[in-house]
Short mmCIF file of C-alpha atoms (C1' of nucleotides) in Angstrom, two decimals:
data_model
loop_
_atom_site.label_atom_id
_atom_site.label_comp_id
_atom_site.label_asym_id
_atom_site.label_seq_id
_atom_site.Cartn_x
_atom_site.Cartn_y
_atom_site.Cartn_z
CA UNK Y 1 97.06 86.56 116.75
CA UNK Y 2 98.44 86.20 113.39
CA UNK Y 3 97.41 85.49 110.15
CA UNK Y 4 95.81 88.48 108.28
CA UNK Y 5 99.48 90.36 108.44
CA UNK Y 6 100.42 91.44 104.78
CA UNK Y 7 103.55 93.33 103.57
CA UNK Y 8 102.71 96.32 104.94
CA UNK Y 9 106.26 97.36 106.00
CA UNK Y 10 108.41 99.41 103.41
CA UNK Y 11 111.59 97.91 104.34
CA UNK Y 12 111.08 94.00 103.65
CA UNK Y 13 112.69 92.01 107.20
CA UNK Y 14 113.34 89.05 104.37
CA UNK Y 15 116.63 90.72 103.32
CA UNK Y 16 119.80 91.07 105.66
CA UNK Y 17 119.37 94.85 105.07
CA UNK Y 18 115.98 94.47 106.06
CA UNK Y 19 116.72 92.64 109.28
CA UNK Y 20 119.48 95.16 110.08
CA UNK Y 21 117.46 97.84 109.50
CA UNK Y 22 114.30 97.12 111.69
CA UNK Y 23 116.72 95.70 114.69
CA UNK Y 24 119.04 99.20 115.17
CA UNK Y 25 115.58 100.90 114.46
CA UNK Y 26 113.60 99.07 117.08
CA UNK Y 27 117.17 99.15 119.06
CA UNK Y 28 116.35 102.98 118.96
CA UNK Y 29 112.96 103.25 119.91
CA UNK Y 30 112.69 101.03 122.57
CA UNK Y 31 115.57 103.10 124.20
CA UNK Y 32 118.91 100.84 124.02
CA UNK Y 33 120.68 103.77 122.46
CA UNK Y 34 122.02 107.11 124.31
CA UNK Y 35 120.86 110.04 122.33
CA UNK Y 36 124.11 111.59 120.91
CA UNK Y 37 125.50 107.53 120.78
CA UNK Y 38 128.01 106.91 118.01
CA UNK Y 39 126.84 103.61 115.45
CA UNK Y 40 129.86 101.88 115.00
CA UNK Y 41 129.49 99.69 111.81
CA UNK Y 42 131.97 96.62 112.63
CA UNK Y 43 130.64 96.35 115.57
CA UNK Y 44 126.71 95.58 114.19
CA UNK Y 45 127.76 93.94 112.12
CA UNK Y 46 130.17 92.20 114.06
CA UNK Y 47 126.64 91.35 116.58
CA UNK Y 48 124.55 90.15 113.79
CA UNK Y 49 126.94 88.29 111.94
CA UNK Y 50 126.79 90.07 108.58
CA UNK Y 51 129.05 92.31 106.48
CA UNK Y 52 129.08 96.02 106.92
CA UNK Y 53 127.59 96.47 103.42
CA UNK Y 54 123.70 96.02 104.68
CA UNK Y 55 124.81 97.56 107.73
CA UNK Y 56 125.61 100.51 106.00
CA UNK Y 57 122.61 100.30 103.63
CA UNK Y 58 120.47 99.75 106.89
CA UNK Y 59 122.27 103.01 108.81
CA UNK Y 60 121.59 105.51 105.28
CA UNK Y 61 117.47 104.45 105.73
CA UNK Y 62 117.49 105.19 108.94
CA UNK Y 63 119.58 108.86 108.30
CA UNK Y 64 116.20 109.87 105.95
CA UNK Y 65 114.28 108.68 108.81
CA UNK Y 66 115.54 111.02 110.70
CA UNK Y 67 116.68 108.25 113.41
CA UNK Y 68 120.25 108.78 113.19
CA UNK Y 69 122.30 112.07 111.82
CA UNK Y 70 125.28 111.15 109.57
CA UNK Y 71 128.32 112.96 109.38
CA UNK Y 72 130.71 112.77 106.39
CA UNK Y 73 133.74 110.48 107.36
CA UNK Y 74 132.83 110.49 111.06
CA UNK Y 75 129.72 108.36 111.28
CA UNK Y 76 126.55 108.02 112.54
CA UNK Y 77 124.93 109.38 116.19
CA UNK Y 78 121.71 108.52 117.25
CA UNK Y 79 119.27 111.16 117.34
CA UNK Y 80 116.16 108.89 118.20
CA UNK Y 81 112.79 110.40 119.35
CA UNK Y 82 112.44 112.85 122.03
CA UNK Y 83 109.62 113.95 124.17
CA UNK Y 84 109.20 116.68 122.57
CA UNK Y 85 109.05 114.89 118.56
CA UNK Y 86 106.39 113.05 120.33
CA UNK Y 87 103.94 116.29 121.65
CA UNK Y 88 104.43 117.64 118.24
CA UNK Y 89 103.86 114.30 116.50
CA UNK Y 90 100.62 113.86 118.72
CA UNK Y 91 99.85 117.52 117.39
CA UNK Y 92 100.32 117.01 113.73
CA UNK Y 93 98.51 113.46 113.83
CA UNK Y 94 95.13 115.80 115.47
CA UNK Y 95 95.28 117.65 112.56
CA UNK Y 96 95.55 115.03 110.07
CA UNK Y 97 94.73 111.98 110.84
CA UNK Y 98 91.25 112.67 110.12
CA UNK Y 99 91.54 113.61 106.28
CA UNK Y 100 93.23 109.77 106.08
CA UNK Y 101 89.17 108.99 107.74
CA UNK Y 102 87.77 111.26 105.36
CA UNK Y 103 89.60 109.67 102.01
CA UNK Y 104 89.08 106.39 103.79
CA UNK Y 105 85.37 106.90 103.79
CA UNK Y 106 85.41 107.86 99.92
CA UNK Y 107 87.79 104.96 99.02
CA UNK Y 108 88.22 102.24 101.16
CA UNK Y 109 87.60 98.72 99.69
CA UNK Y 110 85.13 96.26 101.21
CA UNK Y 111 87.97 93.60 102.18
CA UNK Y 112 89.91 96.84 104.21
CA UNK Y 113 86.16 97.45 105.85
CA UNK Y 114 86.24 93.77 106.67
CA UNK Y 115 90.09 94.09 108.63
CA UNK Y 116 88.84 96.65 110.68
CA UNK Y 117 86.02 94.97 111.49
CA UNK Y 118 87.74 92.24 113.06
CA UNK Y 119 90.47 93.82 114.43
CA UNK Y 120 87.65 95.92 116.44
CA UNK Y 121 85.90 92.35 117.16
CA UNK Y 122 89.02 90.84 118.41
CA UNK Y 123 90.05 93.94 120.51
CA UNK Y 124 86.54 93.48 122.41
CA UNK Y 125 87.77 89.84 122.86
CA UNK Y 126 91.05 90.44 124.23
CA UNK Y 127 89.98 93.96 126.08
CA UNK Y 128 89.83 91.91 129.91
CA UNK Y 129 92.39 90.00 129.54
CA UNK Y 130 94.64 93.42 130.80
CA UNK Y 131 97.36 92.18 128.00
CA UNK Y 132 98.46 95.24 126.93
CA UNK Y 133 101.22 94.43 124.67
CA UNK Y 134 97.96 92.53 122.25
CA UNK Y 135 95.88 95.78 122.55
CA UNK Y 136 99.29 97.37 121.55
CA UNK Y 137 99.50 95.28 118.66
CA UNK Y 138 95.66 95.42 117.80
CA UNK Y 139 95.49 99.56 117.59
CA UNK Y 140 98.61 99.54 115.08
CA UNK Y 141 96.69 97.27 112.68
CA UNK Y 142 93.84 99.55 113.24
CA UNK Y 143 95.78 102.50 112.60
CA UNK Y 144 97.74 101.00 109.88
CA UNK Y 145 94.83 99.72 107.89
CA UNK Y 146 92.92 103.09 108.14
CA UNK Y 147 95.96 104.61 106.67
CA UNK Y 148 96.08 101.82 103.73
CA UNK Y 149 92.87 102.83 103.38
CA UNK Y 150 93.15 106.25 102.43
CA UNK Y 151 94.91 104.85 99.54
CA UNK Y 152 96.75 108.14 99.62
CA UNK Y 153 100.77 107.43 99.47
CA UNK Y 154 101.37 111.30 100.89
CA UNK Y 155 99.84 110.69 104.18
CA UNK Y 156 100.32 106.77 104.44
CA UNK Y 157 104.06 107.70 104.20
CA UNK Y 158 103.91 110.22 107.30
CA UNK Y 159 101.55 108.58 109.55
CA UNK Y 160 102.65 105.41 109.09
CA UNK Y 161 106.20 106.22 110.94
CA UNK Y 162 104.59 108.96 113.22
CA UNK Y 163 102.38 105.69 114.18
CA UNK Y 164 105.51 103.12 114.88
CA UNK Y 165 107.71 106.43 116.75
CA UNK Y 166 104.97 106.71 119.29
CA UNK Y 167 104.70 103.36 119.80
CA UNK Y 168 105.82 103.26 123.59
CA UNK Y 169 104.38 106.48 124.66
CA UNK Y 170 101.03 104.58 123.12
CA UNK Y 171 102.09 101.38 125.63
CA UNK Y 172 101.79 103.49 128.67
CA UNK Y 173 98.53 105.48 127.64
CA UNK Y 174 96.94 102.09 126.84
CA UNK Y 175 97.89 100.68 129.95
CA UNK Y 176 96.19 103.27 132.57
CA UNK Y 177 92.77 102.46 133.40
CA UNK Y 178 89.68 102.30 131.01
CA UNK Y 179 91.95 104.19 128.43
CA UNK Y 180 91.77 101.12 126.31
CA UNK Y 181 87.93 100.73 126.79
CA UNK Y 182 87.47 104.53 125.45
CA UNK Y 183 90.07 103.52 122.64
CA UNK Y 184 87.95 100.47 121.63
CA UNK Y 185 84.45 102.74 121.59
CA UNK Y 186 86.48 105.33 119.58
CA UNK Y 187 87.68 102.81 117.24
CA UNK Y 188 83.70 101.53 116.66
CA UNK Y 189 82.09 105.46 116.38
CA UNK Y 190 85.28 105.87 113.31
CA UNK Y 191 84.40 102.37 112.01
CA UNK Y 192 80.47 102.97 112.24
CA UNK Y 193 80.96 106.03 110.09
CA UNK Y 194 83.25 104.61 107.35
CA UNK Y 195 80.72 101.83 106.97
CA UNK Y 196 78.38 104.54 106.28
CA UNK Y 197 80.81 106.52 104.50
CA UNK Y 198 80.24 109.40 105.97
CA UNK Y 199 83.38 111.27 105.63
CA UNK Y 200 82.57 114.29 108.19
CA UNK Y 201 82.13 112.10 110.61
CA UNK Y 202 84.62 109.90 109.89
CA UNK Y 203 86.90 112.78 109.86
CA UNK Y 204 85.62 114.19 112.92
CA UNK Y 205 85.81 110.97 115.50
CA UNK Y 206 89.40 110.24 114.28
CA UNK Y 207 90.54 113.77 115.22
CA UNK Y 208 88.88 113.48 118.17
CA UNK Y 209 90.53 109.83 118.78
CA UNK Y 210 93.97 111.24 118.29
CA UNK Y 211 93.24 114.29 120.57
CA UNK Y 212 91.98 111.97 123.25
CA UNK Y 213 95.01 110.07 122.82
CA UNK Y 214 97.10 112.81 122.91
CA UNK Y 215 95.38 114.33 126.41
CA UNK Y 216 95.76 110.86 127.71
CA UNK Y 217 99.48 110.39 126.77
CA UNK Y 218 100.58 114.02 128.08
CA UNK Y 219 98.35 113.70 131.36
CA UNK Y 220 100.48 110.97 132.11
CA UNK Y 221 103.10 113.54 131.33
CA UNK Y 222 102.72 116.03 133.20
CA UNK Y 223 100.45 114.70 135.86
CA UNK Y 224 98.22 117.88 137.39
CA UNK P 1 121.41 134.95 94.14
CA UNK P 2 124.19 132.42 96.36
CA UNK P 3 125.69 133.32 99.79
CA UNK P 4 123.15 132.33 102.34
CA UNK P 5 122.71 129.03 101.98
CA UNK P 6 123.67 126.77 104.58
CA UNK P 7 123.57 122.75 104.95
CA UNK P 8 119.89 122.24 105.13
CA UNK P 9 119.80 119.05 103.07
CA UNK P 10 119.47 115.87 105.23
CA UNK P 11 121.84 114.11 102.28
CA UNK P 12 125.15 115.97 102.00
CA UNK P 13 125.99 116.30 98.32
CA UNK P 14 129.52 116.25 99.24
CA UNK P 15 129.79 112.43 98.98
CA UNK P 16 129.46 110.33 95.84
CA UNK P 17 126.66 108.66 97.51
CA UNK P 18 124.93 111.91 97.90
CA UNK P 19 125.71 113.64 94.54
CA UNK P 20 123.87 110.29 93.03
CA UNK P 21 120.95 110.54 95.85
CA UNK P 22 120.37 113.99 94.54
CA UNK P 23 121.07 113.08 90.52
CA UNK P 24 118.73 110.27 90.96
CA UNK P 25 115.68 111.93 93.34
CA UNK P 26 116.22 114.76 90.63
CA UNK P 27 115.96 113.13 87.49
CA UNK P 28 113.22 111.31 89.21
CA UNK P 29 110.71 114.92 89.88
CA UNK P 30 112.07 116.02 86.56
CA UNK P 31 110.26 113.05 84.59
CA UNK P 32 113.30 112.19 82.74
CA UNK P 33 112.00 108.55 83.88
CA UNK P 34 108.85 106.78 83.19
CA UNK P 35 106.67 105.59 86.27
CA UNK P 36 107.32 102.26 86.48
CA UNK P 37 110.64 101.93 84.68
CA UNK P 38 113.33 100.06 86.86
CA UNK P 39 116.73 101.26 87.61
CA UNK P 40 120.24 99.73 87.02
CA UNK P 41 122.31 99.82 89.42
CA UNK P 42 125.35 99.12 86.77
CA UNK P 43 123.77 101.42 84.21
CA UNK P 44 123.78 104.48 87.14
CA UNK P 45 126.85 103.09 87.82
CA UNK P 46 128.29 103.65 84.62
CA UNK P 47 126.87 106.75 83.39
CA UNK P 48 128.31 108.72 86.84
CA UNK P 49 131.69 107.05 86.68
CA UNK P 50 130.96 105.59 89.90
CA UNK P 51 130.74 102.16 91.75
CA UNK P 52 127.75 100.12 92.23
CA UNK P 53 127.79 100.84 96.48
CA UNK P 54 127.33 104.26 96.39
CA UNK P 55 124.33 103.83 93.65
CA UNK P 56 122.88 101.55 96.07
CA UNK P 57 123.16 103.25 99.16
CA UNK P 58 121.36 106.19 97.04
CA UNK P 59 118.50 103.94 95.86
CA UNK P 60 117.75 102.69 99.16
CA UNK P 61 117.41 106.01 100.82
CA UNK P 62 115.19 106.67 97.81
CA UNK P 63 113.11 103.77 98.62
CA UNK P 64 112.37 105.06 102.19
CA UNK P 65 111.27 108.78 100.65
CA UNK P 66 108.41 106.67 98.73
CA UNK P 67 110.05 107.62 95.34
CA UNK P 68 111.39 104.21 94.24
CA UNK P 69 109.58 100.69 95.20
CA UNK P 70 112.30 97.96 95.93
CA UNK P 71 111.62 94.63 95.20
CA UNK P 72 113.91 91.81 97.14
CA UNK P 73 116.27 90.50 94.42
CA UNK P 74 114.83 92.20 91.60
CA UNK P 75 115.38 96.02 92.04
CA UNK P 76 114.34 98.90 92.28
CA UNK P 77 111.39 100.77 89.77
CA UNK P 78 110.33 104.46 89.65
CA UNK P 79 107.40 105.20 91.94
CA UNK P 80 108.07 109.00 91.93
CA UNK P 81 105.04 111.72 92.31
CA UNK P 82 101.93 111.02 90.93
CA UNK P 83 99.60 114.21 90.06
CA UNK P 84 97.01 112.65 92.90
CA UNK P 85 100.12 112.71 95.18
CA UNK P 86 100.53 116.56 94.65
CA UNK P 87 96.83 117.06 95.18
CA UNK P 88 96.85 114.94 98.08
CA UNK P 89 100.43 117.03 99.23
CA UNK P 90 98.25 120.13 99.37
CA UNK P 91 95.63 119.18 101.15
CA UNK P 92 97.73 118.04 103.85
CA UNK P 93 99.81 121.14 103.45
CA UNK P 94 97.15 123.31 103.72
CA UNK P 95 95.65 121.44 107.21
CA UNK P 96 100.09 121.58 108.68
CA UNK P 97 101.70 124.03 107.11
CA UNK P 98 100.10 126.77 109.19
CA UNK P 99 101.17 124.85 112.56
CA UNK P 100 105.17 125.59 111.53
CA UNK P 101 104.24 129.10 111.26
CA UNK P 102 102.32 129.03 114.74
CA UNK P 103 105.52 127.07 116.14
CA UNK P 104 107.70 129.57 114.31
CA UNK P 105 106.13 132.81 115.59
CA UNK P 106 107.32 130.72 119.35
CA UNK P 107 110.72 130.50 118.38
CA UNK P 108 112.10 131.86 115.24
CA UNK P 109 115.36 132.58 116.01
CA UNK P 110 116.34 136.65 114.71
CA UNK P 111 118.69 135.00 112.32
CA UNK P 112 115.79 133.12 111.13
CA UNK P 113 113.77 136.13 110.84
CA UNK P 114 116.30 138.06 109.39
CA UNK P 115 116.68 135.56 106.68
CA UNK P 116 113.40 135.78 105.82
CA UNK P 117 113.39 139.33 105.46
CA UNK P 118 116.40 139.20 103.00
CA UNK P 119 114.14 136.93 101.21
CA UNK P 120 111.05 138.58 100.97
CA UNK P 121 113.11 142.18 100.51
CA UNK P 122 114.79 139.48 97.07
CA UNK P 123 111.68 138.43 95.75
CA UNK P 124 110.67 142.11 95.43
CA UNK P 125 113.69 142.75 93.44
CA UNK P 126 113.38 140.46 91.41
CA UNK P 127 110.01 140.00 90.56
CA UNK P 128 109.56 142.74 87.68
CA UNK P 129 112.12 140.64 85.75
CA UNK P 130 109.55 137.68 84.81
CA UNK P 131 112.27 135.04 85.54
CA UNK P 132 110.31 132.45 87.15
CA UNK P 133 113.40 130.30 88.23
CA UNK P 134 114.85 132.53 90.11
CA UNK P 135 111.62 133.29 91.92
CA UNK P 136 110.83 129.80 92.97
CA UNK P 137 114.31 129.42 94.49
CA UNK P 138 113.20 132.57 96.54
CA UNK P 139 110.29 130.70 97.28
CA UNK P 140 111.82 126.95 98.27
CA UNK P 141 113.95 129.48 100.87
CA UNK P 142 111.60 131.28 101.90
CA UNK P 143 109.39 128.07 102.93
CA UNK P 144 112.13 125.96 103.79
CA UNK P 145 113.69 128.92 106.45
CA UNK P 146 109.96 128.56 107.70
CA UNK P 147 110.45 124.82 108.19
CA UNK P 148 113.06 125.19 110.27
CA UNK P 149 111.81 128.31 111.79
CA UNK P 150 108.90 125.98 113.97
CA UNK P 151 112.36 123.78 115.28
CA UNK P 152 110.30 120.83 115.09
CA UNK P 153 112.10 117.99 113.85
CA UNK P 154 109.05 116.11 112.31
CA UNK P 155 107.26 118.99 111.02
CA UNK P 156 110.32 119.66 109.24
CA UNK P 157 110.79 116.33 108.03
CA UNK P 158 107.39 115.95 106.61
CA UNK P 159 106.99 119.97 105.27
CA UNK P 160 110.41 119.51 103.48
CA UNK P 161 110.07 116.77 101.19
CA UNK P 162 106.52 117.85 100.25
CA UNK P 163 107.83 121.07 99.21
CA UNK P 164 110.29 119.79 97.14
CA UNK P 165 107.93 117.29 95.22
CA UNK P 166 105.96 119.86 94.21
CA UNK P 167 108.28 122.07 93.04
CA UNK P 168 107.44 121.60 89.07
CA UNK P 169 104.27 122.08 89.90
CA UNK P 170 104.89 125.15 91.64
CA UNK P 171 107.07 126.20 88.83
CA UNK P 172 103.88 126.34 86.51
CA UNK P 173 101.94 127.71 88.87
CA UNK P 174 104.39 130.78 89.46
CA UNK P 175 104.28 131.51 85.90
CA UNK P 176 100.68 132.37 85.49
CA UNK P 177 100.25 135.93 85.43
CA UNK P 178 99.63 137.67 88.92
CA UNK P 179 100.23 134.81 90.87
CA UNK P 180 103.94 135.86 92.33
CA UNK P 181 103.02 139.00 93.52
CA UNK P 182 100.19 137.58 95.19
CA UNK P 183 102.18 135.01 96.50
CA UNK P 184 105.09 137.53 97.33
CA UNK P 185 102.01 139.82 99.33
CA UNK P 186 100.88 136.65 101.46
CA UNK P 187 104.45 135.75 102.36
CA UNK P 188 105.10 139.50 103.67
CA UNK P 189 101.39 139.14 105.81
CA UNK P 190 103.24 135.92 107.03
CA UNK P 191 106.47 137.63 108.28
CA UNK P 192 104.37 140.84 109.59
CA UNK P 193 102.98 137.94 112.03
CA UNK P 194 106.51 135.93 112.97
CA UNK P 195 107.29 139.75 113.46
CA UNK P 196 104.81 140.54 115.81
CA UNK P 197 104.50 137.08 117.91
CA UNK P 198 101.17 136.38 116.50
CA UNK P 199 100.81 132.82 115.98
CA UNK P 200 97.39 132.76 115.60
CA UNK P 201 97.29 135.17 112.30
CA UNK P 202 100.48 133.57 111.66
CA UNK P 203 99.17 130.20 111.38
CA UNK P 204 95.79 131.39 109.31
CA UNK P 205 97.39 133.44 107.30
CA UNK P 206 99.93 130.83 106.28
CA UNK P 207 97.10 127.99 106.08
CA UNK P 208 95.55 130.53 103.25
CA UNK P 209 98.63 130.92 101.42
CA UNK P 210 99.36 127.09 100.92
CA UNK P 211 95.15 127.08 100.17
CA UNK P 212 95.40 129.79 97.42
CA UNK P 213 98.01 128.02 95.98
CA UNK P 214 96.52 125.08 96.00
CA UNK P 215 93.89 126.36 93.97
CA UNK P 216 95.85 128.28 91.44
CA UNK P 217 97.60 124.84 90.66
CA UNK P 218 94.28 122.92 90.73
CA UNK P 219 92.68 125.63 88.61
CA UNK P 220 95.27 125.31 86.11
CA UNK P 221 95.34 121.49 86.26
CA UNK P 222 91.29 121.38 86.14
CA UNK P 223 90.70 124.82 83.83
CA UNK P 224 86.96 126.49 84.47
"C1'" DC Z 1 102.58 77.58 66.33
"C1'" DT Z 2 102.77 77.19 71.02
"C1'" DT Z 3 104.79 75.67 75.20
"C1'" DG Z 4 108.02 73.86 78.58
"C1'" DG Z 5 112.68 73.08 79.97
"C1'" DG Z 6 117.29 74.10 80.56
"C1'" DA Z 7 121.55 76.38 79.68
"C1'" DT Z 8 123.24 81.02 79.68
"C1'" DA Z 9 123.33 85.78 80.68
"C1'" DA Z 10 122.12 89.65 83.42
"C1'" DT Z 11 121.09 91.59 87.84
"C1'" DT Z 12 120.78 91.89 92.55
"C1'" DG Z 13 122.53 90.76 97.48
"C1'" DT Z 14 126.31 90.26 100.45
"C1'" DA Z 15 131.11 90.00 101.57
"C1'" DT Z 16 135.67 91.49 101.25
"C1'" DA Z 17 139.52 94.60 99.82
"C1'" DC Z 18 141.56 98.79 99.46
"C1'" DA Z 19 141.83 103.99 100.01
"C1'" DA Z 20 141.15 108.06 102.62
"C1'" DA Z 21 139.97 110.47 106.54
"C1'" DA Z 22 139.78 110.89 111.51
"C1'" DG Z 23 141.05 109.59 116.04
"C1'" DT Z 24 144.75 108.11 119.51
"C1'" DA Z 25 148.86 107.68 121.87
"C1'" DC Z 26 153.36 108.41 122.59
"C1'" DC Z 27 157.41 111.21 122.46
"C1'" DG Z 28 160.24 115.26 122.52
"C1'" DC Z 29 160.40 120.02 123.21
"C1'" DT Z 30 159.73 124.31 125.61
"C1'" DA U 1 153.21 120.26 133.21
"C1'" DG U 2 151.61 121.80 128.82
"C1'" DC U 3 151.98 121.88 123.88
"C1'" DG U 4 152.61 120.08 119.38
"C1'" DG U 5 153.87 116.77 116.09
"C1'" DT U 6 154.24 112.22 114.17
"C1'" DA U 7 153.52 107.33 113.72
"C1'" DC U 8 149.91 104.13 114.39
"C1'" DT U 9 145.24 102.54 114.85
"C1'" DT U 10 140.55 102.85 113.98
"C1'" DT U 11 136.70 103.99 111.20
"C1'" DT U 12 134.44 105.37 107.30
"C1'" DG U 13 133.92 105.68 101.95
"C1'" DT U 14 134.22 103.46 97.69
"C1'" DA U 15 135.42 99.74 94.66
"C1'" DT U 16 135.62 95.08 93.50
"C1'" DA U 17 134.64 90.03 94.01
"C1'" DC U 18 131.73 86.38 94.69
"C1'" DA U 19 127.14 84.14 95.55
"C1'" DA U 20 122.34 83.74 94.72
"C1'" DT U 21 118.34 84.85 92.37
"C1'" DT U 22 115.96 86.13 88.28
"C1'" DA U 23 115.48 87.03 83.33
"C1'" DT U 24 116.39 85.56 78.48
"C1'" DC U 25 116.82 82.72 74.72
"C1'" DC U 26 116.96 78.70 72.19
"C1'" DC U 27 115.31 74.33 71.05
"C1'" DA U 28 112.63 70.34 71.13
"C1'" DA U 29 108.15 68.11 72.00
"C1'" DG U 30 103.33 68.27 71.43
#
DNA sequence: CTTGGGATAATTGTATACAAAAGTACCGCT
DNA sequence: AGCGGTACTTTTGTATACAATTATCCCAAG
């Protein structure tokens, strides 16, 4: 499942920072914080076994994030994603996601083309197995190489977070039934048309991906 | 020209740590250093009087805004904002920024809108006296009120930072004869709308102001 | 002259120390 | 009991110290 992962993230996991930083971040998405929580810096750094000094580091990336507010002398509280970050993230990502298709179309490079392409192939493989957490896994590689290849820093830089935030709102909507199969045909029609670089319809199926997506995800919502 | 602004910046400037955020990220748009060129942390260090913490702290923060690249055990070197990044700003302004307006005409607050009056009623005052600086400040307000206006959180964190990378540009592009009072005409359309509730016109007419000024900076970077 | 190796210096990464601000608890007073 | 003030504790902010990694330079071997 491995393998054909590169350093994609821009916060290297190598360094204690690094480590520090993903582990409070995933810590916050995945819901271990209370929104409004104070960060207490001894005490992660106390848990992990490391000074406060990458802590610290670790807590000031995630501030610009937008993750956690900082308050001069006080601390840090969690802010975290809330429901409604994620309706207007879904929003935003309809209306742009498709120029990263479009500049993907005019730029991307023949080994990108070939990632996708297996990504899509092993997605068809792993589609009955009903593992969610793979298919999970599989769609941010999709997503994230379709971003590299835009080769525009701008847009990598927002939807590459937007991507990660939504991460378990995309868990559930790729978990209800045949929502991963219309995924997986989505994910062919954008890959079909950025073989043929055609950057309308590149463009067009991606918006369309993210607003079936987004319908999905707040169906389960706000069911009826 | 001072009175009405509040703490809008995510990095308080308060702090050593933010005062060199700021110093650095400035420097940085200003092109006093070369793309490519790595930072000291002892040489920052030294030339703000300051210890190397706060310096790194800074850096880091400036590593997650895309403006530095950080490389594990050998530092940091200036990524900052190519002119394909601006171009590549713009388009992506000109596809969101109209969505904070449709948001804002939803919520502004009538402090908001007030604010933006005060603006607008500014930048007529001072717009027979040539002085471009003071007009782009009136114009960072005016968008950044906007921002915050649509009381999104990510739209806010994305629209911010753009605006501010492109504010040399901007600078230029406010200086060419004509242009302020046609951008001064398209921000009054845009507060007639928040005014009325109109998010529709507010969101077009917004999506044409970020695309006319797109092409009055493209025109000047590209001439005939 | 070029190249490789190794000591030395410079720089970053992490930990600790100290200073300043904020929070807490206890006590006396009204 | 309620209020306020003061000592004490906790926590953050910055500086410094130490460790680890990387760059530099010099010299000798080919």
């Amino acid at each position: 499942m491995d393998g054909l992962v590169r350093n994609r993230k821009i916060v290297d996991k190598y360094s204690v920072r690094g480590r520090v930083f993903h582990k409070i971040r995933d810590d916050i998405l995945e819901g271990k914080y209370e929104m409004g929580e104070e960060i207490r810096e001894t005490r992660i750094a106390g848990e992990l076994g490391v000074s406060r000094t990458p802590v610290r580091e670790a807590i000031r990336q995630l501030e610009l994030e937008g993750l956690v507010s900082v308050i001069l002398n006080k601390g840090a509280v969690v802010t975290g994603i809330s429901p409604q970050d994620i309706e207007d993230i879904y929003n935003i990502r309809t209306l742009i996601e498709g120029l990263a298709s479009r500049w993907a179309a005019e730029k991307i490079s023949p080994r990108e083309l070939k990632e996708l392409e297996d990504i899509v192939d092993l997605t068809e493989f792993y589609i009955n197995r009903q593992e969610t957490e793979d298919l999970v896994v599989l769609d941010n590689r999709f997503h994230e190489i379709l971003y590299e290849s835009s080769h525009s820093k701008p847009l990598q830089h927002i939807l590459s977070p937007f991507h990660h935030y939504v991460q378990n709102a995309r868990r559930t909507s790729l978990s209800t039934p045949g929502r991963a199969e219309k995924a997986l045909a989505e994910h062919k029609k954008i890959l079909q048309a950025l073989k043929a670089k055609d950057a309308d319809l590149a463009e067009a199926t991606t918006n369309q991906h993210v607003k079936n997506a987004a319908y999905n995800l707040l169906k389960n919502k706000f069911p009826r």
